[in-house]
Structures are given as C-alpha cells and as structure tokens.
GROMACS .gro file of C-alpha atoms in nm:
model
  316
    1MET     CA    1  13.066   4.855   4.350
    2GLY     CA    2  13.019   4.440   4.304
    3PHE     CA    3  12.829   4.227   4.547
    4SER     CA    4  13.053   3.918   4.632
    5GLY     CA    5  12.940   3.530   4.689
    6PHE     CA    6  12.888   3.656   5.022
    7ASP     CA    7  12.636   3.878   4.976
    8ILE     CA    8  12.408   3.684   4.702
    9ALA     CA    9  12.397   3.358   4.989
   10ILE     CA   10  12.305   3.678   5.201
   11VAL     CA   11  12.041   3.796   4.965
   12VAL     CA   12  11.900   3.416   4.868
   13LEU     CA   13  11.839   3.271   5.206
   14VAL     CA   14  11.728   3.615   5.346
   15PHE     CA   15  11.490   3.579   5.060
   16LEU     CA   16  11.387   3.156   5.154
   17VAL     CA   17  11.366   3.283   5.515
   18ILE     CA   18  11.029   3.552   5.421
   19ILE     CA   19  10.897   3.240   5.134
   20LEU     CA   20  10.940   2.963   5.448
   21LEU     CA   21  10.769   3.205   5.671
   22PHE     CA   22  10.451   3.322   5.380
   23LYS     CA   23  10.417   2.908   5.328
   24GLY     CA   24  10.422   2.832   5.736
   25ILE     CA   25  10.164   3.077   5.850
   26ARG     CA   26   9.809   2.950   5.826
   27THR     CA   27   9.494   3.147   5.857
   28VAL     CA   28   9.196   2.926   5.973
   29PRO     CA   29   8.809   3.081   5.938
   30GLN     CA   30   8.547   3.056   6.229
   31GLY     CA   31   8.398   2.627   6.239
   32TYR     CA   32   8.692   2.502   6.051
   33ASN     CA   33   8.941   2.259   6.184
   34TYR     CA   34   9.307   2.173   5.982
   35THR     CA   35   9.506   1.876   6.043
   36VAL     CA   36   9.871   1.883   6.018
   37GLU     CA   37  10.112   1.604   5.887
   38ARG     CA   38  10.449   1.538   5.917
   39PHE     CA   39  10.589   1.326   5.692
   40GLY     CA   40  10.221   1.193   5.633
   41ARG     CA   41  10.165   1.171   5.957
   42TYR     CA   42   9.875   1.351   6.214
   43THR     CA   43  10.098   1.527   6.456
   44LYS     CA   44   9.817   1.853   6.565
   45THR     CA   45   9.523   2.030   6.485
   46LEU     CA   46   9.503   2.384   6.357
   47THR     CA   47   9.199   2.581   6.514
   48PRO     CA   48   9.057   2.923   6.414
   49GLY     CA   49   9.281   3.270   6.380
   50LEU     CA   50   9.628   3.277   6.264
   51ASN     CA   51   9.844   2.898   6.327
   52ILE     CA   52  10.208   2.853   6.200
   53ILE     CA   53  10.380   2.561   6.117
   54ASN     CA   54  10.724   2.461   5.958
   55PRO     CA   55  10.663   2.448   5.580
   56ILE     CA   56  10.948   2.202   5.525
   57PHE     CA   57  10.853   1.886   5.710
   58GLU     CA   58  10.477   1.948   5.788
   59ARG     CA   59  10.133   2.059   5.511
   60ILE     CA   60   9.768   2.100   5.618
   61GLY     CA   61   9.610   1.712   5.595
   62ALA     CA   62   9.234   1.773   5.603
   63LYS     CA   63   8.981   2.032   5.621
   64MET     CA   64   8.714   1.926   5.855
   65ASN     CA   65   8.368   2.166   5.917
   66MET     CA   66   8.280   2.185   6.246
   67MET     CA   67   7.956   2.307   6.203
   68GLU     CA   68   7.628   2.118   6.184
   69GLN     CA   69   7.599   1.996   5.901
   70VAL     CA   70   7.266   1.863   5.720
   71LEU     CA   71   7.269   1.488   5.520
   72ASP     CA   72   6.915   1.404   5.338
   73VAL     CA   73   6.884   1.089   5.328
   74PRO     CA   74   6.691   0.948   4.995
   75SER     CA   75   6.380   0.742   4.984
   76GLN     CA   76   6.429   0.385   5.000
   77GLU     CA   77   6.152   0.084   5.037
   78ILE     CA   78   6.133  -0.120   5.358
   79ILE     CA   79   5.898  -0.431   5.418
   80THR     CA   80   5.688  -0.372   5.788
   81ARG     CA   81   5.659  -0.678   6.017
   82ASP     CA   82   5.313  -0.732   5.863
   83ASN     CA   83   5.435  -0.735   5.533
   84ALA     CA   84   5.334  -0.406   5.419
   85ILE     CA   85   5.633  -0.216   5.095
   86VAL     CA   86   5.650   0.097   5.221
   87GLY     CA   87   5.856   0.382   5.021
   88VAL     CA   88   6.059   0.675   5.314
   89ASP     CA   89   6.291   0.918   5.349
   90GLY     CA   90   6.476   1.130   5.604
   91ILE     CA   91   6.698   1.367   5.703
   92ALA     CA   92   6.964   1.368   5.931
   93PHE     CA   93   7.170   1.618   6.143
   94PHE     CA   94   7.582   1.554   6.294
   95GLN     CA   95   7.870   1.759   6.374
   96ILE     CA   96   8.222   1.688   6.374
   97LEU     CA   97   8.361   1.708   6.762
   98ASN     CA   98   8.695   1.554   6.665
   99ALA     CA   99   8.826   1.690   6.347
  100ALA     CA  100   9.136   1.379   6.355
  101GLN     CA  101   8.867   1.115   6.463
  102ALA     CA  102   8.676   1.223   6.187
  103ALA     CA  103   8.960   1.280   5.945
  104TYR     CA  104   9.111   0.948   6.042
  105GLN     CA  105   8.903   0.720   6.139
  106VAL     CA  106   8.644   0.625   5.852
  107SER     CA  107   8.701   0.717   5.458
  108GLY     CA  108   8.399   0.954   5.333
  109LEU     CA  109   8.258   1.022   5.665
  110GLN     CA  110   7.958   1.179   5.507
  111ASN     CA  111   7.880   0.807   5.283
  112ALA     CA  112   7.948   0.630   5.622
  113ILE     CA  113   7.703   0.837   5.774
  114LEU     CA  114   7.412   0.853   5.493
  115ASN     CA  115   7.441   0.412   5.478
  116LEU     CA  116   7.435   0.356   5.816
  117THR     CA  117   7.107   0.567   5.882
  118MET     CA  118   6.987   0.408   5.553
  119THR     CA  119   7.074   0.086   5.725
  120ASN     CA  120   6.909   0.117   6.094
  121ILE     CA  121   6.601   0.272   5.908
  122ARG     CA  122   6.536  -0.063   5.790
  123THR     CA  123   6.684  -0.208   6.078
  124VAL     CA  124   6.418  -0.029   6.326
  125MET     CA  125   6.111   0.016   6.099
  126GLY     CA  126   6.114  -0.334   5.932
  127SER     CA  127   6.098  -0.449   6.347
  128MET     CA  128   5.729  -0.278   6.325
  129ASP     CA  129   5.393  -0.283   6.227
  130LEU     CA  130   5.220  -0.052   5.954
  131ASP     CA  131   5.026   0.106   6.225
  132GLU     CA  132   5.282   0.160   6.453
  133LEU     CA  133   5.488   0.333   6.114
  134LEU     CA  134   5.227   0.565   6.108
  135SER     CA  135   5.096   0.656   6.435
  136ASN     CA  136   5.433   0.646   6.634
  137ARG     CA  137   5.686   0.852   6.425
  138ASP     CA  138   5.877   1.022   6.754
  139ALA     CA  139   5.924   0.685   6.934
  140ILE     CA  140   6.074   0.584   6.546
  141ASN     CA  141   6.312   0.907   6.568
  142GLU     CA  142   6.425   0.920   6.919
  143ARG     CA  143   6.508   0.506   6.861
  144LEU     CA  144   6.730   0.606   6.544
  145LEU     CA  145   6.869   0.872   6.695
  146ARG     CA  146   6.988   0.664   6.975
  147VAL     CA  147   7.162   0.387   6.697
  148VAL     CA  148   7.329   0.588   6.481
  149ASP     CA  149   7.447   0.857   6.737
  150GLU     CA  150   7.626   0.545   6.904
  151ALA     CA  151   7.755   0.354   6.604
  152ALA     CA  152   7.896   0.715   6.508
  153HIS     CA  153   8.042   0.791   6.821
  154PRO     CA  154   8.454   0.649   6.756
  155TRP     CA  155   8.430   0.857   6.405
  156GLY     CA  156   8.419   1.145   6.631
  157ILE     CA  157   8.097   1.286   6.527
  158LYS     CA  158   7.766   1.354   6.684
  159ILE     CA  159   7.427   1.288   6.568
  160THR     CA  160   7.211   1.532   6.664
  161ARG     CA  161   6.894   1.480   6.515
  162VAL     CA  162   6.721   1.191   6.302
  163GLU     CA  163   6.414   1.294   6.160
  164ILE     CA  164   6.182   1.051   5.934
  165LYS     CA  165   5.975   1.299   5.655
  166ASP     CA  166   5.756   1.086   5.435
  167ILE     CA  167   5.635   0.712   5.486
  168ASN     CA  168   5.385   0.655   5.176
  169PRO     CA  169   5.254   0.316   5.197
  170PRO     CA  170   5.109   0.186   4.800
  171ALA     CA  171   4.807   0.350   4.676
  172ASN     CA  172   4.573  -0.046   4.731
  173LEU     CA  173   4.706  -0.008   5.081
  174VAL     CA  174   4.646   0.343   5.157
  175GLU     CA  175   4.252   0.270   4.956
  176SER     CA  176   4.217  -0.025   5.212
  177MET     CA  177   4.315   0.119   5.470
  178GLY     CA  178   4.066   0.412   5.383
  179ARG     CA  179   3.788   0.239   5.354
  180GLN     CA  180   3.904   0.032   5.665
  181MET     CA  181   3.898   0.424   5.887
  182MET     CA  182   3.557   0.481   5.690
  183ALA     CA  183   3.427   0.199   5.918
  184GLU     CA  184   3.576   0.264   6.231
  185ARG     CA  185   3.404   0.580   6.200
  186ASP     CA  186   3.055   0.455   6.110
  187LYS     CA  187   3.116   0.235   6.330
  188ARG     CA  188   3.117   0.481   6.628
  189ALA     CA  189   2.851   0.661   6.467
  190GLN     CA  190   2.599   0.366   6.544
  191ILE     CA  191   2.749   0.257   6.906
  192LEU     CA  192   2.676   0.696   6.929
  193ALA     CA  193   2.404   0.610   6.775
  194ALA     CA  194   2.277   0.330   7.055
  195GLU     CA  195   2.389   0.496   7.380
  196GLY     CA  196   2.197   0.765   7.324
  197LEU     CA  197   1.893   0.643   7.231
  198LYS     CA  198   1.968   0.396   7.547
  199GLN     CA  199   1.958   0.724   7.743
  200SER     CA  200   1.697   0.803   7.548
  201GLN     CA  201   1.473   0.534   7.726
  202ILE     CA  202   1.621   0.479   8.041
  203LEU     CA  203   1.535   0.810   8.084
  204GLU     CA  204   1.163   0.824   7.909
  205ALA     CA  205   1.078   0.528   8.199
  206GLU     CA  206   1.249   0.731   8.504
  207GLY     CA  207   0.978   0.994   8.368
  208ARG     CA  208   0.654   0.756   8.305
  209ARG     CA  209   0.798   0.601   8.652
  210GLU     CA  210   0.821   0.910   8.807
  211ALA     CA  211   0.476   1.064   8.664
  212ALA     CA  212   0.300   0.717   8.800
  213PHE     CA  213   0.416   0.755   9.137
  214ARG     CA  214   0.345   1.083   9.118
  215ASP     CA  215  -0.013   1.056   9.001
  216ALA     CA  216  -0.053   0.760   9.297
  217GLU     CA  217  -0.008   1.066   9.552
  218ALA     CA  218  -0.217   1.216   9.378
  219ARG     CA  219  -0.437   0.967   9.422
  220GLU     CA  220  -0.343   0.901   9.771
  221ARG     CA  221  -0.413   1.286   9.915
  222SER     CA  222  -0.756   1.257   9.776
  223ALA     CA  223  -0.854   0.998   9.837
  224GLU     CA  224  -0.803   1.089  10.220
  225ALA     CA  225  -0.946   1.393  10.155
  226GLU     CA  226  -1.253   1.182  10.035
  227ALA     CA  227  -1.235   0.976  10.364
  228LYS     CA  228  -1.134   1.304  10.532
  229ALA     CA  229  -1.497   1.450  10.424
  230THR     CA  230  -1.707   1.170  10.434
  231GLN     CA  231  -1.608   1.142  10.825
  232VAL     CA  232  -1.703   1.494  10.876
  233VAL     CA  233  -2.015   1.505  10.725
  234SER     CA  234  -2.099   1.121  10.945
  235GLU     CA  235  -1.989   1.275  11.238
  236ALA     CA  236  -2.185   1.601  11.172
  237ILE     CA  237  -2.521   1.375  11.078
  238ALA     CA  238  -2.469   1.183  11.429
  239LYS     CA  239  -2.514   1.429  11.588
  240GLY     CA  240  -2.835   1.553  11.427
  241ASP     CA  241  -2.735   1.771  11.172
  242VAL     CA  242  -2.945   1.812  10.842
  243GLN     CA  243  -2.776   2.055  10.669
  244ALA     CA  244  -2.423   1.833  10.653
  245ILE     CA  245  -2.593   1.558  10.468
  246ASN     CA  246  -2.788   1.827  10.254
  247TYR     CA  247  -2.435   2.037  10.170
  248PHE     CA  248  -2.252   1.642  10.076
  249VAL     CA  249  -2.570   1.586   9.856
  250ALA     CA  250  -2.593   1.946   9.700
  251GLN     CA  251  -2.212   1.866   9.611
  252LYS     CA  252  -2.234   1.540   9.407
  253TYR     CA  253  -2.547   1.724   9.265
  254THR     CA  254  -2.360   1.988   9.064
  255GLU     CA  255  -2.056   1.770   9.020
  256ALA     CA  256  -2.313   1.499   8.801
  257LEU     CA  257  -2.458   1.829   8.630
  258ALA     CA  258  -2.140   1.961   8.538
  259ARG     CA  259  -1.971   1.661   8.407
  260ILE     CA  260  -2.337   1.608   8.170
  261GLY     CA  261  -2.317   1.959   8.065
  262SER     CA  262  -1.937   1.945   7.997
  263SER     CA  263  -2.031   1.599   7.788
  264SER     CA  264  -1.922   1.669   7.390
  265ASN     CA  265  -2.148   1.468   7.231
  266ASN     CA  266  -2.425   1.551   7.391
  267LYS     CA  267  -2.677   1.819   7.245
  268ILE     CA  268  -2.971   1.869   7.470
  269VAL     CA  269  -2.954   1.804   7.881
  270LEU     CA  270  -3.266   1.602   8.012
  271MET     CA  271  -3.282   1.730   8.359
  272PRO     CA  272  -3.410   1.436   8.625
  273PHE     CA  273  -3.767   1.541   8.812
  274GLU     CA  274  -3.517   1.432   9.079
  275ALA     CA  275  -3.312   1.810   9.003
  276SER     CA  276  -3.549   1.998   9.257
  277SER     CA  277  -3.377   1.857   9.564
  278LEU     CA  278  -3.093   1.993   9.448
  279ILE     CA  279  -3.243   2.339   9.516
  280GLY     CA  280  -3.333   2.265   9.852
  281SER     CA  281  -2.980   2.075   9.879
  282LEU     CA  282  -2.872   2.464   9.794
  283GLY     CA  283  -3.077   2.585  10.083
  284GLY     CA  284  -2.897   2.376  10.309
  285ILE     CA  285  -2.589   2.502  10.161
  286GLY     CA  286  -2.729   2.838  10.258
  287GLU     CA  287  -2.896   2.783  10.629
  288ILE     CA  288  -2.477   2.646  10.675
  289ALA     CA  289  -2.348   2.981  10.563
  290ARG     CA  290  -2.572   3.184  10.769
  291GLU     CA  291  -2.479   2.947  11.124
  292VAL     CA  292  -2.124   3.002  11.032
  293PHE     CA  293  -2.133   3.360  10.994
  294LYS     CA  294  -2.425   3.414  11.268
  295GLY     CA  295  -2.222   3.651  11.502
  296ASP     CA  296  -2.011   3.881  11.285
  297GLY     CA  297  -2.262   4.215  11.257
  298PRO     CA  298  -2.171   4.491  11.567
  299SER     CA  299  -2.507   4.341  11.736
  300GLY     CA  300  -2.573   3.952  11.605
  301THR     CA  301  -2.827   4.092  11.337
  302GLN     CA  302  -2.738   4.047  10.964
  303ARG     CA  303  -2.773   4.311  10.707
  304GLN     CA  304  -3.062   4.412  10.525
  305GLY     CA  305  -3.093   4.210  10.168
  306SER     CA  306  -2.824   4.012  10.284
  307ARG     CA  307  -2.981   3.645  10.417
  308PRO     CA  308  -3.032   3.458  10.091
  309PRO     CA  309  -3.379   3.310  10.022
  310VAL     CA  310  -3.412   2.975  10.136
  311VAL     CA  311  -3.505   2.754   9.852
  312ARG     CA  312  -3.779   2.475  10.000
  313PRO     CA  313  -3.752   2.092   9.711
  314SER     CA  314  -4.112   2.061   9.657
  315ASP     CA  315  -4.388   1.798   9.701
  316ASN     CA  316  -4.365   1.680   9.284
   0.00000   0.00000   0.00000
C-alpha cells in the first residue's frame, strides 16, 4: 500500500514537532540561572528545574552561576601615606543576585570585580600610614567591603567579603621595624626597672620611718617607766623607807656589773672595793621581800629555813 503526499507531510510534521519539543525543553541545574533571548533581546530568566522555551524564536543567552564564588586578588605594590612601598594581595567573595544584570550590565564580570577590588585596595591603603596598615587590618577589610559592594551593586552582585591576605614591606623596612621594636621593648624594660626601684626605695623609707617611730615610742615608754620608778623610790625615801633606796642602788649595781662582765674586750674583771655595798643592797632587797610576804603563813610566821640571810656591808 503506497503513501500519499499528505501522509508523508503528516509524518514530517510530527517529526518536526518532536524535534521542536526536544529542543524547547531546557533543564537548569541547581545553583544556576539561564537568561533567554528572543531575537537577541533579553526576555526572561530560567530558574533551576525543567523549563520550556520556543526554540524557533528564543535561545539561551548567558548561563550564570548563582553560588558564592571566590576571586583571588593578585599581589600589587602600594605606596602608603608615609611613602612606604608594600606588597599586598587579597581575596574577594561575591555572589550573583540578579542574573540579567550580571549578564548584560557589565562585560567580563570577574575581570571587572577584580580590577574594581585592586583599585580600591590601592585607594584605601594608600591613604593610611604603614603602622595603620599593620595594626588595623579588620578596619581595612570592612572599608574595602563597603566601597566595593557599593560600586558593584548595579551589576546585580553582592560582595560578601574582601580580605587582605598578606602585607609584605621591603626587607630593609622590616629590619628597621625590628630595631624599633627592640628599642621600644628596652625602653619599657628600663621604665619597669625604674618603677620597681622607686617602689623599693619608697617601701624602704617607709620601713625606716616606721622603725624610727616605734623606737621613739619604746624610748618614750622606757623613760616613763624609769620616771615612774624614780618617783616611787623618791616617795618611799620621803616616807623614811631606807630599804627602797637599797633596792634601787642594788639594781643599778647589778646592771653595771652585767655590762662589765658581758664586754667582749675584757678578759679580767676588776671589782671595785665598794662592791661590798652591793651585798648590803641585796640584803635590803631581802628585807623588802620579807615585808611583802610577811602574812603568807596560817599563823603569820615564816617557815623554817625560808628566811634568807641578811648580809651587812663590811665597814672596810
């Protein structure tokens, strides 16, 4: 059985429809957006999943990666405000938010972001001193992020982070910085040593002052005690008590003999002839003791053998 021309046309038409359907179905992977152009003009954006376009009048324009991307910023030389030449490199993170703007607002998106970042690094870091560059890296990153993100906003992208990786001063400058650091540390060490010596001298002076105060207080109390003892002896003499003066004299003799005997440069001690009066004074002390302890026994008499002998001074 032969096919007519109409049958052949139907078969060809069905075949063409199948091909068109096959070409019009587009699968967009996760993390990507495709732009669609009709006669060279942007019409819509295809999101991840299954999409259908008109393959006769439309075609896929740009395939944009919507995930966060990393851009390495190469090293470049920068002249700081104090005329120091340093080598700086960094890294930038960005993400496309609008596929159409990223595809049609700028040509060569990554190259544009790279040059924009390098230019702003030179601008920001060139307005600072070397010491500020080395100590305020967080502030530099924050300022760079704000400036670059604002400049790249019309392109439909978001700059999420800009980081300075390395700041490399020249070798002679590094050596000078090392000497400066050592001088500063030596200065701090000398200041700490001086402060320690000052505190030590202050504490030592305070200790001497406290010791002098306590010595004076001790001498004052000793003088008061001596004056009190003298007053008591004087009152006893005024009342006719001869034993009190004997006790006072015996105490002074005893102290003098103790000092003579404890002297380190005397091997032979010569006792004065009047030393016999010391024995009589000791007898006076015994009389005083008997008078004080006179009434201790039950019958008011002393125990046998408890009375000390009274030694009278010799007439010689």
